[in-house]
Amino acid sequence: MAKQRIIAITGASGGLAQEIVKHLSPSDGIILLGRDKDKLEKCYRHVENKTCLAIDIRDDNAIKELVDYLYQRFGRIDVFINNAGFGEFKSYDNYTSQEVRDMFDINTFATMTFSRFMAEKMVEQGHGHIVNIASMAGKIATANSSVYAATKFAVIGFSDALRLE
Ligand SMILES: NC(=O)c1ccc[n+]([C@@H]2O[C@H](COP(=O)([O-])OP(=O)(O)OC[C@H]3O[C@@H](n4cnc5c(N)ncnc54)[C@H](OP(=O)(O)O)[C@@H]3O)[C@@H](O)[C@H]2O)c1
């Protein structure tokens, strides 16, 4: 039987997360992270070996506490997928500063914060993968994607540097 992997994913109620989970082994332990635990339980009622947890990923302290809790409970995480993210598409002059910050909080800063706390633990455990979901918008910018593209260019630059470290 395949060795059980412990795999965690943020933004787990979303379309891409649900597709990713379909491709995991039934023996994997899957940690589904999102804003709404009940929604996660409903989306994944057919999935065994799952744990659904609610978290506000804008809060660095909540992320730190969650990572500590996951290690207490599961002992290790083999794969962590930073998937939560959203886009809004409109001309840059129609954005407020708050809207820009909100998109960076979810798409970029939460990814960076999870990566930092997870990488510390993975170095201690001696293995692990962090997967950061970016976008083609992080490679090619188009009109009306200024803020989304900026958040995803940042994710790709950050991830490339982290990989080298
Ligand atoms: N769809 C595409 O065409 C496409 C293309 C390239 C890249 N991507 C990227 O792929 C990832 C997944 O996208 P998707 O297509 O699966 O989108 P989706 O169906 O809208 O799901 C994204 C998930 O991210 C979380 N999220 C969204 N806004 C949030 C907020 N303000 N605060 C906290 N969490 C929030 C939500 O999860 P919870 O409700 O569980 O918290 C949501 O279900 C994103 O990073 C996206 O940028 C998508």
Tab-separated table of N, CA and C and ligand atoms in Angstrom, residues 10-17 33-36 39-40 57-58 82-87 106-107 133-136 148 152, ligand 1:
chain	number	residue	atom	x	y	z
A	10	THR	N	-4.649	25.484	0.897
A	10	THR	CA	-5.457	26.665	1.253
A	10	THR	C	-6.465	26.946	0.126
A	11	GLY	N	-7.440	27.775	0.435
A	11	GLY	CA	-8.468	28.097	-0.571
A	11	GLY	C	-9.154	26.844	-1.056
A	12	ALA	N	-9.393	25.925	-0.111
A	12	ALA	CA	-9.772	24.556	-0.492
A	12	ALA	C	-11.180	24.450	-1.052
A	13	SER	N	-12.022	25.463	-0.833
A	13	SER	CA	-13.380	25.364	-1.395
A	13	SER	C	-13.396	25.677	-2.887
A	14	GLY	N	-12.287	26.160	-3.409
A	14	GLY	CA	-12.276	26.644	-4.794
A	14	GLY	C	-12.170	25.550	-5.829
A	15	GLY	N	-12.350	25.961	-7.080
A	15	GLY	CA	-12.390	25.017	-8.197
A	15	GLY	C	-11.075	24.276	-8.397
A	16	LEU	N	-9.970	24.997	-8.360
A	16	LEU	CA	-8.682	24.334	-8.606
A	16	LEU	C	-8.359	23.344	-7.485
A	17	ALA	N	-8.619	23.747	-6.249
A	17	ALA	CA	-8.348	22.851	-5.110
A	17	ALA	C	-9.147	21.556	-5.260
A	33	LEU	N	-8.041	23.754	4.049
A	33	LEU	CA	-8.058	25.021	4.772
A	33	LEU	C	-8.887	26.046	3.992
A	34	GLY	N	-9.744	26.765	4.701
A	34	GLY	CA	-10.572	27.763	4.026
A	34	GLY	C	-11.214	28.674	5.050
A	35	ARG	N	-12.016	29.597	4.539
A	35	ARG	CA	-12.647	30.551	5.457
A	35	ARG	C	-13.842	29.947	6.166
A	36	ASP	N	-14.482	28.930	5.545
A	36	ASP	CA	-15.765	28.448	6.060
A	36	ASP	C	-15.711	26.915	6.183
A	39	LYS	N	-18.644	24.906	4.677
A	39	LYS	CA	-18.576	24.844	3.206
A	39	LYS	C	-17.567	23.780	2.769
A	40	LEU	N	-16.452	23.711	3.473
A	40	LEU	CA	-15.431	22.704	3.140
A	40	LEU	C	-15.985	21.297	3.362
A	57	ILE	N	-6.520	33.788	6.593
A	57	ILE	CA	-5.121	33.777	6.159
A	57	ILE	C	-4.536	35.192	6.021
A	58	ARG	N	-5.336	36.203	6.383
A	58	ARG	CA	-4.776	37.572	6.422
A	58	ARG	C	-4.043	37.814	7.737
A	82	ASN	N	-0.118	26.446	-1.389
A	82	ASN	CA	-0.673	27.794	-1.256
A	82	ASN	C	-1.518	28.072	-2.491
A	83	ASN	N	-2.816	27.863	-2.343
A	83	ASN	CA	-3.721	27.941	-3.498
A	83	ASN	C	-4.707	29.107	-3.402
A	84	ALA	N	-5.026	29.563	-2.181
A	84	ALA	CA	-6.046	30.616	-2.037
A	84	ALA	C	-5.646	31.833	-2.855
A	85	GLY	N	-6.602	32.400	-3.535
A	85	GLY	CA	-6.301	33.600	-4.310
A	85	GLY	C	-7.530	34.050	-5.067
A	86	PHE	N	-7.526	35.307	-5.424
A	86	PHE	CA	-8.650	35.828	-6.229
A	86	PHE	C	-8.155	36.956	-7.125
A	87	GLY	N	-8.952	37.222	-8.155
A	87	GLY	CA	-8.618	38.316	-9.063
A	87	GLY	C	-9.808	39.223	-9.259
A	106	ILE	N	-4.085	38.283	0.344
A	106	ILE	CA	-4.467	36.886	0.073
A	106	ILE	C	-3.507	36.228	-0.909
A	107	ASN	N	-3.279	36.877	-2.043
A	107	ASN	CA	-2.541	36.213	-3.131
A	107	ASN	C	-1.047	36.118	-2.839
A	133	ILE	N	0.665	28.383	-5.956
A	133	ILE	CA	-0.113	28.525	-7.193
A	133	ILE	C	-0.041	29.985	-7.638
A	134	ALA	N	0.532	30.198	-8.799
A	134	ALA	CA	0.607	31.566	-9.343
A	134	ALA	C	-0.413	31.680	-10.470
A	135	SER	N	0.031	32.095	-11.641
A	135	SER	CA	-0.884	32.285	-12.774
A	135	SER	C	-0.057	32.692	-13.977
A	136	MET	N	-0.607	32.493	-15.162
A	136	MET	CA	0.047	33.085	-16.343
A	136	MET	C	0.106	34.604	-16.202
A	148	TYR	N	-3.890	42.122	-10.002
A	148	TYR	CA	-3.755	40.660	-9.980
A	148	TYR	C	-2.373	40.256	-10.515
A	152	LYS	N	0.739	38.211	-8.606
A	152	LYS	CA	1.225	36.910	-9.085
A	152	LYS	C	2.671	36.996	-9.583
B	1	LIG	N1	-9.342	30.028	-12.340
B	1	LIG	C1	-8.345	30.373	-13.142
B	1	LIG	O1	-8.507	30.529	-14.346
B	1	LIG	C2	-6.960	30.570	-12.575
B	1	LIG	C3	-5.925	30.771	-13.465
B	1	LIG	C4	-4.634	30.938	-12.972
B	1	LIG	C5	-4.412	30.921	-11.611
B	1	LIG	N2	-5.437	30.749	-10.751
B	1	LIG	C6	-5.139	30.754	-9.324
B	1	LIG	O2	-5.478	29.485	-8.816
B	1	LIG	C7	-5.836	29.600	-7.439
B	1	LIG	C8	-7.188	28.928	-7.227
B	1	LIG	O3	-8.141	29.600	-8.022
B	1	LIG	P1	-9.573	28.973	-8.413
B	1	LIG	O4	-9.717	29.085	-9.857
B	1	LIG	O5	-9.751	27.660	-7.745
B	1	LIG	O6	-10.517	30.096	-7.773
B	1	LIG	P2	-11.800	29.956	-6.848
B	1	LIG	O7	-12.647	28.832	-7.301
B	1	LIG	O8	-12.396	31.326	-6.772
B	1	LIG	O9	-11.171	29.575	-5.441
B	1	LIG	C9	-10.225	30.359	-4.825
B	1	LIG	C10	-10.290	30.099	-3.333
B	1	LIG	O10	-9.424	31.057	-2.697
B	1	LIG	C11	-10.012	31.458	-1.475
B	1	LIG	N3	-10.232	32.914	-1.459
B	1	LIG	C12	-10.731	33.679	-2.439
B	1	LIG	N4	-10.835	34.950	-2.020
B	1	LIG	C13	-10.395	34.968	-0.746
B	1	LIG	C14	-10.285	35.979	0.249
B	1	LIG	N5	-10.622	37.237	-0.007
B	1	LIG	N6	-9.816	35.632	1.463
B	1	LIG	C15	-9.446	34.354	1.724
B	1	LIG	N7	-9.537	33.352	0.830
B	1	LIG	C16	-10.012	33.664	-0.382
B	1	LIG	C17	-11.369	30.789	-1.357
B	1	LIG	O11	-11.258	29.659	-0.547
B	1	LIG	P3	-12.093	29.488	0.819
B	1	LIG	O12	-13.463	30.026	0.544
B	1	LIG	O13	-12.008	28.006	1.070
B	1	LIG	O14	-11.392	30.315	1.837
B	1	LIG	C18	-11.689	30.353	-2.756
B	1	LIG	O15	-12.487	29.220	-2.810
B	1	LIG	C19	-5.831	31.095	-7.125
B	1	LIG	O16	-4.621	31.436	-6.497
B	1	LIG	C20	-5.943	31.736	-8.492
B	1	LIG	O17	-5.371	33.042	-8.512
B	1	LIG	C21	-6.710	30.549	-11.212
